[in-house]
Amino acid sequence: MEREDGAHGPRGPGLGCASFNQDSTSLAVGTKTGYRLFSVTAVDRLECIHESAESPDAYIVERLFSSSLVVVVSQAAPRRMNVYHFKKGTEICNYSYSDSILAVRLNRQRLVVCLEESIYIHSIKDMKLLKTLLNTPANPSGLCALSVNHSNSYLAYPGNASIGETIIYDANNLSTVTMVPAHDSPLAAITFNSSGSKLASASERGTVIRVFSIPEGQRLFEFRRGMKRYVNISSLSFSSDTQFLCASSNTETVHIFKLEQHGPSGEEEASTWSSYVGKMFTAASSYLPAQVSGMMSQDRAFATVRLQTTGQRNVCTLTMIQKLPRLLVASSNGQLFIYNIDPQDGGECALVQTHRLSGSNEEREGTEEAAGSGPPPSGLSYAATAAIPTCRPLAATLTGFSEDGGARKGEVIPEHELAAGPVRLDDEAEFPPINRCRDGSRRGKIGRPRGARGQVESAADLEEP
């Protein structure tokens, strides 16, 4: 969720930004007074694990997985990026750039800062500037995506300001991989799946969403969101197993698509009415113009959500909470909606909880109690009735994870998240991965001609005495 403008401003106590962390266990929001971090590992209760008033009017807040590292950019200083260790309440470093910062993306290897016409790639271990991509196509929204799997660290950004070309850049080896001709119109949203092997994209028209293989750039799927009107797609997100893809826009509908290859017809497929109709459409499409036949071959949404508000900017994610698939939607009006998803039949998703993201802790808790006080409606589908929790999960429910969604101290991070060697997630000793210098901070200035950077201390200078 980007900064709000007058046309799409929040209603009431709105948010400056909202973003889920890389594994969707935490939600960060920027407010007029600063920023907040929430744990989203339970359905019925939203726990605020940190609140800060150090950066009022924050419009970028990004947390590194479930570590204590958080990156904040404030409207009071839009050219400066601050990196904090929020549990210790200390600033690790800050960097200034030649223009306003539009987006920040990070994984366990890289931290990427996107300006309108340049991109800066840092090593997250010591914040050393590794590469500056100058004179990139005009990108006023700061659109970019970084693979969560840092063993490849693919970076995607627009390759053209007038058509939907996507540049795939290897942020580990600092080289361009390929260019994907994704759409005829400029890009509006892009995202990688958890392994970095697939890229989803949508254009400014917002009618078609495409999925490509990475690094080959081959088109794998094409989904049609709608035909009646153009919309502004603000968020795309894969499920952790890459089986589903969700898309939210400025309308009241969130679409969930299922990524499944349609193989050769079999007995089970031929026995269903929907498969029979699909075959008829496929056969008829061969006699129609290419544009019409292409529309008929595009898959439609597997499941949908009808939001209670429209005209708001939303950010969505698909995640597992208490062993069930959920859709989370954070809205710029300061609300978090949690929906159940039926992974077998899809259809309309059931709203199971609404949380308030703004206001005091007492006000948020009062809102949650009021929302969940009524009796559950009768006759609900699987998506509405599947094990709706009445209390916070026991530790045994989420084996190996703490209440704020991170691995317990001493637990080994899953292998697919590591580039090499076992790293133990220990906030106080090893995470955040950036060491602090003797005065507790580190400052640099980026963005001078030819991508030169300011003074940078060596790794030895950054170690504590």
Short mmCIF file of C-alpha atoms in Angstrom, two decimals:
data_model
loop_
_atom_site.label_atom_id
_atom_site.label_comp_id
_atom_site.label_asym_id
_atom_site.label_seq_id
_atom_site.Cartn_x
_atom_site.Cartn_y
_atom_site.Cartn_z
CA MET A 1 0.00 0.00 0.00
CA GLU A 2 1.56 3.23 -1.13
CA ARG A 3 1.05 6.72 0.21
CA GLU A 4 -2.53 7.91 0.05
CA ASP A 5 -3.46 10.88 -2.10
CA GLY A 6 -6.59 12.97 -2.15
CA ALA A 7 -8.46 10.79 -4.60
CA HIS A 8 -7.85 7.57 -2.73
CA GLY A 9 -7.38 8.94 0.76
CA PRO A 10 -8.39 6.98 3.84
CA ARG A 11 -11.75 7.41 5.45
CA GLY A 12 -11.53 8.31 9.10
CA PRO A 13 -8.43 7.17 10.99
CA GLY A 14 -6.62 5.75 7.98
CA LEU A 15 -3.14 4.36 7.40
CA GLY A 16 -0.14 5.77 5.57
CA CYS A 17 0.95 2.28 4.51
CA ALA A 18 0.50 -1.40 5.28
CA SER A 19 2.74 -4.34 4.41
CA PHE A 20 2.98 -7.99 5.39
CA ASN A 21 6.40 -9.45 6.11
CA GLN A 22 7.97 -12.08 3.86
CA ASP A 23 6.19 -15.08 5.41
CA SER A 24 2.91 -13.27 6.21
CA THR A 25 3.21 -13.76 9.97
CA SER A 26 3.44 -10.05 10.73
CA LEU A 27 1.74 -6.85 9.54
CA ALA A 28 3.44 -3.45 9.62
CA VAL A 29 1.43 -0.23 9.33
CA GLY A 30 2.42 3.41 9.17
CA THR A 31 0.29 6.01 10.95
CA LYS A 32 0.27 9.74 11.63
CA THR A 33 2.11 9.16 14.89
CA GLY A 34 4.63 6.53 13.79
CA TYR A 35 4.33 2.84 12.99
CA ARG A 36 3.03 -0.41 14.49
CA LEU A 37 3.89 -4.08 14.11
CA PHE A 38 1.21 -6.73 14.58
CA SER A 39 1.36 -10.49 14.89
CA VAL A 40 -1.11 -12.23 12.56
CA THR A 41 -0.73 -15.82 13.77
CA ALA A 42 -4.21 -16.01 15.32
CA VAL A 43 -7.65 -15.28 13.93
CA ASP A 44 -9.58 -13.97 16.90
CA ARG A 45 -6.93 -11.69 18.38
CA LEU A 46 -4.56 -9.16 16.80
CA GLU A 47 -1.51 -8.57 18.99
CA CYS A 48 0.43 -5.31 18.65
CA ILE A 49 4.00 -6.44 19.30
CA HIS A 50 5.61 -3.01 18.85
CA GLU A 51 4.57 0.62 18.55
CA SER A 52 6.88 3.52 17.82
CA ALA A 53 6.42 7.29 17.63
CA GLU A 54 9.95 7.97 16.37
CA SER A 55 8.91 8.32 12.71
CA PRO A 56 5.58 10.17 12.39
CA ASP A 57 3.78 10.01 9.05
CA ALA A 58 5.59 6.80 8.09
CA TYR A 59 4.71 5.77 4.54
CA ILE A 60 7.12 2.82 4.20
CA VAL A 61 7.48 0.21 6.97
CA GLU A 62 9.11 -3.13 6.12
CA ARG A 63 10.03 -5.87 8.59
CA LEU A 64 12.59 -8.60 7.83
CA PHE A 65 10.72 -11.86 8.45
CA SER A 66 10.15 -12.08 12.24
CA SER A 67 13.45 -10.52 13.24
CA SER A 68 13.86 -7.19 15.02
CA LEU A 69 15.02 -5.42 11.87
CA VAL A 70 12.53 -2.89 10.51
CA VAL A 71 13.02 -0.28 7.78
CA VAL A 72 11.06 2.99 8.02
CA VAL A 73 10.70 6.01 5.72
CA SER A 74 8.76 9.05 6.89
CA GLN A 75 7.10 11.85 4.95
CA ALA A 76 9.04 14.26 7.14
CA ALA A 77 12.27 12.99 5.49
CA PRO A 78 11.25 11.11 2.32
CA ARG A 79 14.85 10.82 1.08
CA ARG A 80 16.13 9.12 4.23
CA MET A 81 15.83 5.44 5.10
CA ASN A 82 16.09 4.47 8.77
CA VAL A 83 16.91 0.92 9.85
CA TYR A 84 15.94 0.05 13.43
CA HIS A 85 16.36 -2.79 15.92
CA PHE A 86 12.90 -2.29 17.37
CA LYS A 87 13.28 -4.67 20.34
CA LYS A 88 16.35 -2.79 21.57
CA GLY A 89 14.88 0.57 20.58
CA THR A 90 18.03 1.54 18.68
CA GLU A 91 18.78 2.83 15.20
CA ILE A 92 21.15 0.54 13.30
CA CYS A 93 21.83 2.96 10.46
CA ASN A 94 20.27 5.51 8.12
CA TYR A 95 20.95 6.40 4.51
CA SER A 96 20.00 9.44 2.45
CA TYR A 97 19.33 9.39 -1.30
CA SER A 98 19.11 11.95 -4.09
CA ASP A 99 15.32 11.70 -4.44
CA SER A 100 12.27 10.51 -2.53
CA ILE A 101 12.23 6.83 -1.63
CA LEU A 102 9.24 5.11 -3.23
CA ALA A 103 9.72 1.51 -2.11
CA VAL A 104 12.01 -0.71 -0.03
CA ARG A 105 12.27 -4.48 -0.48
CA LEU A 106 14.41 -6.87 1.55
CA ASN A 107 15.29 -10.52 2.09
CA ARG A 108 18.06 -12.18 4.09
CA GLN A 109 20.69 -11.24 1.50
CA ARG A 110 19.70 -7.92 -0.05
CA LEU A 111 18.01 -4.62 0.72
CA VAL A 112 16.69 -2.78 -2.34
CA VAL A 113 15.74 0.91 -2.40
CA CYS A 114 13.66 2.13 -5.35
CA LEU A 115 13.55 5.77 -6.47
CA GLU A 116 11.62 7.06 -9.48
CA GLU A 117 14.52 6.67 -11.93
CA SER A 118 17.10 4.59 -10.05
CA ILE A 119 17.44 1.50 -7.86
CA TYR A 120 20.05 0.88 -5.14
CA ILE A 121 21.04 -2.63 -4.05
CA HIS A 122 22.65 -3.08 -0.63
CA SER A 123 24.08 -6.08 1.17
CA ILE A 124 21.87 -6.49 4.21
CA LYS A 125 24.78 -7.84 6.30
CA ASP A 126 26.71 -4.57 6.38
CA MET A 127 24.52 -2.21 4.25
CA LYS A 128 27.33 -1.84 1.72
CA LEU A 129 26.09 -0.44 -1.58
CA LEU A 130 26.69 -3.16 -4.16
CA LYS A 131 25.04 -1.78 -7.27
CA THR A 132 23.25 1.30 -8.53
CA LEU A 133 20.86 0.93 -11.47
CA LEU A 134 20.73 4.43 -12.94
CA ASN A 135 18.39 5.85 -15.56
CA THR A 136 15.77 3.17 -15.13
CA PRO A 137 12.44 3.89 -16.89
CA ALA A 138 10.24 6.39 -15.06
CA ASN A 139 8.61 4.53 -12.17
CA PRO A 140 6.59 7.11 -10.19
CA SER A 141 4.87 4.45 -8.05
CA GLY A 142 8.13 2.69 -7.10
CA LEU A 143 6.89 -0.61 -8.49
CA CYS A 144 9.35 -3.45 -7.83
CA ALA A 145 9.49 -6.93 -6.33
CA LEU A 146 12.27 -8.90 -4.65
CA SER A 147 12.27 -12.68 -4.31
CA VAL A 148 11.85 -13.81 -0.71
CA ASN A 149 14.12 -16.77 -1.41
CA HIS A 150 17.50 -15.09 -1.13
CA SER A 151 19.34 -18.01 -2.73
CA ASN A 152 18.43 -16.33 -6.04
CA SER A 153 17.33 -12.80 -4.94
CA TYR A 154 15.62 -11.99 -8.22
CA LEU A 155 14.55 -8.37 -8.56
CA ALA A 156 11.73 -7.34 -10.91
CA TYR A 157 11.01 -3.80 -12.04
CA PRO A 158 9.41 -2.05 -15.05
CA GLY A 159 11.54 -2.05 -18.18
CA ASN A 160 9.41 0.46 -20.05
CA ALA A 161 7.20 3.35 -18.96
CA SER A 162 4.63 2.91 -21.73
CA ILE A 163 4.24 -0.88 -22.07
CA GLY A 164 4.34 -3.73 -19.58
CA GLU A 165 7.91 -4.95 -19.96
CA THR A 166 9.44 -6.46 -16.81
CA ILE A 167 13.18 -6.62 -16.17
CA ILE A 168 14.38 -9.60 -14.12
CA TYR A 169 17.65 -8.77 -12.36
CA ASP A 170 19.82 -11.13 -10.30
CA ALA A 171 20.55 -9.13 -7.15
CA ASN A 172 23.03 -11.74 -5.92
CA ASN A 173 25.23 -11.84 -9.02
CA LEU A 174 24.38 -8.25 -9.98
CA SER A 175 23.42 -8.99 -13.58
CA THR A 176 20.34 -8.78 -15.77
CA VAL A 177 18.66 -12.14 -16.34
CA THR A 178 15.93 -11.47 -18.88
CA MET A 179 13.16 -9.14 -20.01
CA VAL A 180 9.57 -10.43 -19.86
CA PRO A 181 7.05 -8.84 -22.26
CA ALA A 182 4.19 -9.16 -19.80
CA HIS A 183 1.49 -6.72 -20.99
CA ASP A 184 0.68 -4.17 -23.68
CA SER A 185 -0.10 -1.52 -21.02
CA PRO A 186 2.21 -0.26 -18.26
CA LEU A 187 2.66 -2.46 -15.21
CA ALA A 188 0.55 -1.90 -12.09
CA ALA A 189 1.57 -4.82 -9.85
CA ILE A 190 4.23 -7.56 -9.76
CA THR A 191 5.18 -10.22 -7.23
CA PHE A 192 7.29 -13.39 -6.91
CA ASN A 193 6.24 -16.66 -5.33
CA SER A 194 8.12 -17.86 -2.25
CA SER A 195 10.79 -19.75 -4.20
CA GLY A 196 11.34 -17.06 -6.83
CA SER A 197 10.44 -19.48 -9.63
CA LYS A 198 7.26 -17.66 -10.71
CA LEU A 199 6.33 -14.04 -11.31
CA ALA A 200 2.76 -12.67 -11.41
CA SER A 201 1.98 -9.34 -13.07
CA ALA A 202 -0.96 -7.06 -13.85
CA SER A 203 -1.18 -3.97 -16.04
CA GLU A 204 -2.85 -0.63 -15.43
CA ARG A 205 -5.97 -1.92 -17.17
CA GLY A 206 -6.37 -4.52 -14.46
CA THR A 207 -8.35 -7.00 -16.52
CA VAL A 208 -5.74 -9.74 -17.04
CA ILE A 209 -3.22 -11.25 -14.61
CA ARG A 210 -0.39 -13.35 -16.00
CA VAL A 211 2.09 -15.74 -14.38
CA PHE A 212 5.55 -16.41 -15.84
CA SER A 213 8.30 -18.91 -15.11
CA ILE A 214 11.53 -17.43 -13.77
CA PRO A 215 14.24 -17.14 -15.02
CA GLU A 216 12.97 -18.37 -18.42
CA GLY A 217 10.17 -15.80 -18.67
CA GLN A 218 7.67 -18.20 -20.26
CA ARG A 219 3.98 -17.55 -19.76
CA LEU A 220 2.41 -20.26 -17.61
CA PHE A 221 -1.04 -18.95 -16.68
CA GLU A 222 -3.40 -16.20 -17.70
CA PHE A 223 -6.34 -15.18 -15.53
CA ARG A 224 -9.13 -12.74 -16.33
CA ARG A 225 -10.23 -10.56 -13.44
CA GLY A 226 -13.08 -8.95 -15.39
CA MET A 227 -14.15 -7.35 -18.66
CA LYS A 228 -16.64 -4.62 -17.72
CA ARG A 229 -14.27 -2.02 -16.32
CA TYR A 230 -10.64 -1.16 -15.82
CA VAL A 231 -9.44 -1.19 -12.21
CA ASN A 232 -6.28 -0.33 -10.29
CA ILE A 233 -4.79 -3.58 -9.00
CA SER A 234 -2.78 -2.62 -5.93
CA SER A 235 -1.70 -6.01 -4.58
CA LEU A 236 -0.78 -9.49 -5.82
CA SER A 237 0.27 -12.35 -3.58
CA PHE A 238 0.98 -16.08 -3.98
CA SER A 239 0.19 -18.65 -1.34
CA SER A 240 3.26 -20.26 0.23
CA ASP A 241 2.77 -23.42 -1.85
CA THR A 242 2.13 -21.40 -5.06
CA GLN A 243 -1.20 -23.13 -5.50
CA PHE A 244 -3.19 -19.90 -5.27
CA LEU A 245 -2.78 -16.26 -6.28
CA CYS A 246 -4.84 -13.39 -4.88
CA ALA A 247 -5.39 -9.92 -6.34
CA SER A 248 -6.94 -6.85 -4.71
CA SER A 249 -7.86 -3.54 -6.33
CA ASN A 250 -9.75 -0.33 -5.67
CA THR A 251 -13.04 -2.21 -6.09
CA GLU A 252 -14.97 -4.18 -3.50
CA THR A 253 -13.87 -7.57 -4.89
CA VAL A 254 -10.74 -9.59 -4.13
CA HIS A 255 -10.09 -12.45 -6.56
CA ILE A 256 -8.30 -15.73 -5.77
CA PHE A 257 -7.03 -17.78 -8.71
CA LYS A 258 -5.96 -21.40 -8.65
CA LEU A 259 -2.75 -22.33 -10.46
CA GLU A 260 -3.41 -25.73 -11.96
CA GLN A 261 -2.37 -27.08 -15.30
CA HIS A 262 -5.19 -28.49 -17.42
CA GLY A 263 -3.87 -31.86 -18.52
CA PRO A 264 -5.30 -34.27 -21.07
CA SER A 265 -8.92 -35.21 -20.56
CA GLY A 266 -9.60 -38.19 -18.34
CA GLU A 267 -12.61 -40.05 -17.04
CA GLU A 268 -13.00 -37.83 -13.98
CA GLU A 269 -12.70 -34.64 -15.98
CA ALA A 270 -15.14 -35.81 -18.64
CA SER A 271 -17.74 -36.71 -16.03
CA THR A 272 -18.26 -33.16 -14.75
CA TRP A 273 -20.57 -30.63 -16.34
CA SER A 274 -18.03 -27.79 -15.96
CA SER A 275 -15.37 -29.75 -17.81
CA TYR A 276 -17.85 -30.52 -20.60
CA VAL A 277 -18.72 -26.82 -20.98
CA GLY A 278 -15.01 -25.96 -20.92
CA LYS A 279 -14.34 -28.36 -23.75
CA MET A 280 -17.15 -26.83 -25.79
CA PHE A 281 -15.73 -23.35 -25.29
CA THR A 282 -12.26 -24.54 -26.26
CA ALA A 283 -13.59 -26.17 -29.41
CA ALA A 284 -15.63 -23.11 -30.35
CA SER A 285 -12.73 -20.73 -29.76
CA SER A 286 -10.84 -22.15 -32.73
CA TYR A 287 -13.44 -20.62 -35.05
CA LEU A 288 -13.36 -17.16 -33.48
CA PRO A 289 -10.97 -14.18 -33.89
CA ALA A 290 -7.75 -14.45 -31.92
CA GLN A 291 -8.69 -11.73 -29.42
CA VAL A 292 -12.03 -13.35 -28.62
CA SER A 293 -10.61 -16.88 -28.44
CA GLY A 294 -7.87 -15.64 -26.11
CA MET A 295 -10.47 -14.24 -23.72
CA MET A 296 -12.36 -17.55 -23.75
CA SER A 297 -9.22 -19.51 -22.88
CA GLN A 298 -8.43 -17.39 -19.82
CA ASP A 299 -9.22 -18.88 -16.43
CA ARG A 300 -11.58 -17.09 -14.06
CA ALA A 301 -11.39 -16.65 -10.32
CA PHE A 302 -11.50 -19.80 -8.19
CA ALA A 303 -12.76 -17.85 -5.16
CA THR A 304 -13.84 -14.28 -4.43
CA VAL A 305 -14.29 -11.92 -1.52
CA ARG A 306 -16.74 -9.03 -1.28
CA LEU A 307 -15.25 -6.32 0.90
CA GLN A 308 -17.40 -4.10 3.06
CA THR A 309 -15.89 -0.96 1.55
CA THR A 310 -14.94 0.22 -1.91
CA GLY A 311 -12.55 2.84 -3.27
CA GLN A 312 -9.88 1.98 -0.68
CA ARG A 313 -6.33 0.84 -1.34
CA ASN A 314 -5.84 -2.69 -0.04
CA VAL A 315 -2.95 -5.09 0.42
CA CYS A 316 -3.73 -8.80 0.53
CA THR A 317 -1.91 -12.03 1.35
CA LEU A 318 -2.64 -15.75 1.48
CA THR A 319 -1.38 -17.61 4.53
CA MET A 320 -2.00 -20.52 6.88
CA ILE A 321 -3.29 -19.56 10.33
CA GLN A 322 -3.96 -22.34 12.82
CA LYS A 323 -3.57 -24.93 10.06
CA LEU A 324 -6.26 -23.45 7.81
CA PRO A 325 -5.87 -21.35 4.62
CA ARG A 326 -6.82 -17.70 5.14
CA LEU A 327 -6.99 -14.54 3.10
CA LEU A 328 -5.87 -11.39 4.91
CA VAL A 329 -6.82 -7.96 3.56
CA ALA A 330 -5.46 -4.78 5.16
CA SER A 331 -7.33 -1.68 4.06
CA SER A 332 -6.23 1.95 4.04
CA ASN A 333 -9.23 2.81 6.23
CA GLY A 334 -7.45 1.07 9.12
CA GLN A 335 -9.04 -2.38 9.16
CA LEU A 336 -7.76 -5.95 8.76
CA PHE A 337 -10.20 -8.51 7.36
CA ILE A 338 -9.64 -12.26 7.77
CA TYR A 339 -11.45 -14.71 5.49
CA ASN A 340 -11.61 -18.48 5.33
CA ILE A 341 -10.87 -20.13 1.97
CA ASP A 342 -12.37 -23.39 0.80
CA PRO A 343 -9.35 -25.02 -0.95
CA GLN A 344 -11.53 -27.67 -2.61
CA ASP A 345 -14.56 -25.80 -3.93
CA GLY A 346 -13.59 -22.14 -3.78
CA GLY A 347 -16.56 -19.82 -4.23
CA GLU A 348 -17.43 -16.93 -1.96
CA CYS A 349 -15.06 -16.69 1.02
CA ALA A 350 -16.52 -16.21 4.49
CA LEU A 351 -15.49 -13.30 6.68
CA VAL A 352 -14.49 -14.67 10.08
CA GLN A 353 -12.90 -11.66 11.80
CA THR A 354 -12.36 -7.92 11.47
CA HIS A 355 -9.61 -6.13 13.38
CA ARG A 356 -8.97 -2.43 13.82
CA LEU A 357 -5.40 -1.33 13.07
CA SER A 358 -5.62 2.24 14.36
CA GLY A 359 -6.51 3.70 17.73
CA SER A 360 -5.36 2.64 21.19
CA ASN A 361 -5.05 -0.97 22.33
CA GLU A 362 -8.26 -0.62 24.38
CA GLU A 363 -10.18 0.75 21.38
CA ARG A 364 -8.92 -2.05 19.12
CA GLU A 365 -9.80 -4.74 21.66
CA GLY A 366 -13.28 -3.26 22.11
CA THR A 367 -13.85 -3.34 18.37
CA GLU A 368 -12.72 -6.97 18.15
CA GLU A 369 -15.02 -8.02 21.01
CA ALA A 370 -17.98 -6.27 19.39
CA ALA A 371 -17.28 -7.88 16.03
CA GLY A 372 -17.10 -11.38 17.50
CA SER A 373 -19.88 -11.16 20.09
CA GLY A 374 -22.78 -12.37 17.93
CA PRO A 375 -23.68 -16.03 17.39
CA PRO A 376 -22.35 -17.67 14.23
CA PRO A 377 -24.88 -17.81 11.38
CA SER A 378 -26.35 -21.18 10.53
CA GLY A 379 -25.92 -23.13 7.31
CA LEU A 380 -22.41 -21.89 6.52
CA SER A 381 -20.08 -23.67 4.12
CA TYR A 382 -16.75 -25.31 4.91
CA ALA A 383 -14.96 -21.99 4.51
CA ALA A 384 -17.12 -20.41 7.23
CA THR A 385 -17.23 -23.22 9.77
CA ALA A 386 -13.84 -24.94 9.61
CA ALA A 387 -12.44 -24.72 13.12
CA ILE A 388 -13.01 -21.06 13.88
CA PRO A 389 -10.88 -20.55 17.01
CA THR A 390 -12.28 -19.24 20.27
CA CYS A 391 -8.94 -18.66 21.97
CA ARG A 392 -5.33 -18.05 21.13
CA PRO A 393 -3.45 -21.06 19.77
CA LEU A 394 -1.40 -23.19 22.11
CA ALA A 395 2.33 -23.35 21.52
CA ALA A 396 1.92 -26.91 20.30
CA THR A 397 -0.40 -25.71 17.54
CA LEU A 398 2.42 -23.86 15.82
CA THR A 399 5.36 -26.16 16.38
CA GLY A 400 8.68 -24.39 16.31
CA PHE A 401 7.16 -20.91 16.15
CA SER A 402 6.72 -18.23 18.76
CA GLU A 403 3.64 -16.07 19.21
CA ASP A 404 5.03 -13.30 17.01
CA GLY A 405 5.51 -15.74 14.15
CA GLY A 406 9.27 -16.19 14.26
CA ALA A 407 11.36 -19.27 14.85
CA ARG A 408 12.20 -19.75 18.49
CA LYS A 409 15.65 -18.89 19.70
CA GLY A 410 17.98 -21.62 18.54
CA GLU A 411 15.63 -22.97 15.87
CA VAL A 412 17.14 -23.49 12.44
CA ILE A 413 15.54 -21.43 9.66
CA PRO A 414 13.92 -23.61 6.96
CA GLU A 415 16.46 -24.69 4.36
CA HIS A 416 14.67 -23.06 1.43
CA GLU A 417 15.17 -19.64 3.04
CA LEU A 418 18.94 -19.99 3.31
CA ALA A 419 21.61 -19.26 0.75
CA ALA A 420 24.24 -21.41 2.49
CA GLY A 421 24.83 -22.85 5.94
CA PRO A 422 22.51 -23.05 8.93
CA VAL A 423 21.73 -19.65 10.43
CA ARG A 424 20.01 -19.51 13.80
CA LEU A 425 17.40 -16.85 14.32
CA ASP A 426 18.58 -15.19 17.51
CA ASP A 427 17.47 -11.56 17.65
CA GLU A 428 19.98 -10.48 20.26
CA ALA A 429 23.09 -12.13 18.76
CA GLU A 430 22.62 -12.66 15.05
CA PHE A 431 19.50 -10.81 13.84
CA PRO A 432 19.24 -8.15 12.65
CA PRO A 433 22.24 -9.13 10.51
CA ILE A 434 23.63 -5.58 10.45
CA ASN A 435 26.18 -4.84 13.16
CA ARG A 436 26.19 -1.44 14.80
CA CYS A 437 29.13 0.92 15.06
CA ARG A 438 30.39 2.31 18.35
CA ASP A 439 27.99 5.25 18.55
CA GLY A 440 25.04 2.95 17.91
CA SER A 441 24.29 4.16 14.41
CA ARG A 442 25.57 4.24 10.90
CA ARG A 443 24.93 6.93 8.35
CA GLY A 444 25.56 7.23 4.66
CA LYS A 445 24.57 9.39 1.74
CA ILE A 446 23.62 7.77 -1.52
CA GLY A 447 22.75 9.10 -4.92
CA ARG A 448 25.61 11.32 -6.03
CA PRO A 449 26.60 11.25 -9.73
CA ARG A 450 27.66 7.86 -11.09
CA GLY A 451 26.06 6.15 -8.11
CA ALA A 452 28.78 7.17 -5.67
CA ARG A 453 27.98 6.67 -2.03
CA GLY A 454 28.89 8.38 1.22
CA GLN A 455 31.27 7.27 3.90
CA VAL A 456 30.91 3.62 4.79
CA GLU A 457 32.68 2.02 7.69
CA SER A 458 34.33 -1.34 7.29
CA ALA A 459 32.83 -4.44 8.89
CA ALA A 460 35.49 -4.32 11.60
CA ASP A 461 34.57 -0.72 12.42
CA LEU A 462 30.92 -1.71 12.78
CA GLU A 463 31.50 -4.35 15.44
CA GLU A 464 30.78 -3.45 19.00
CA PRO A 465 33.79 -3.19 21.33
#
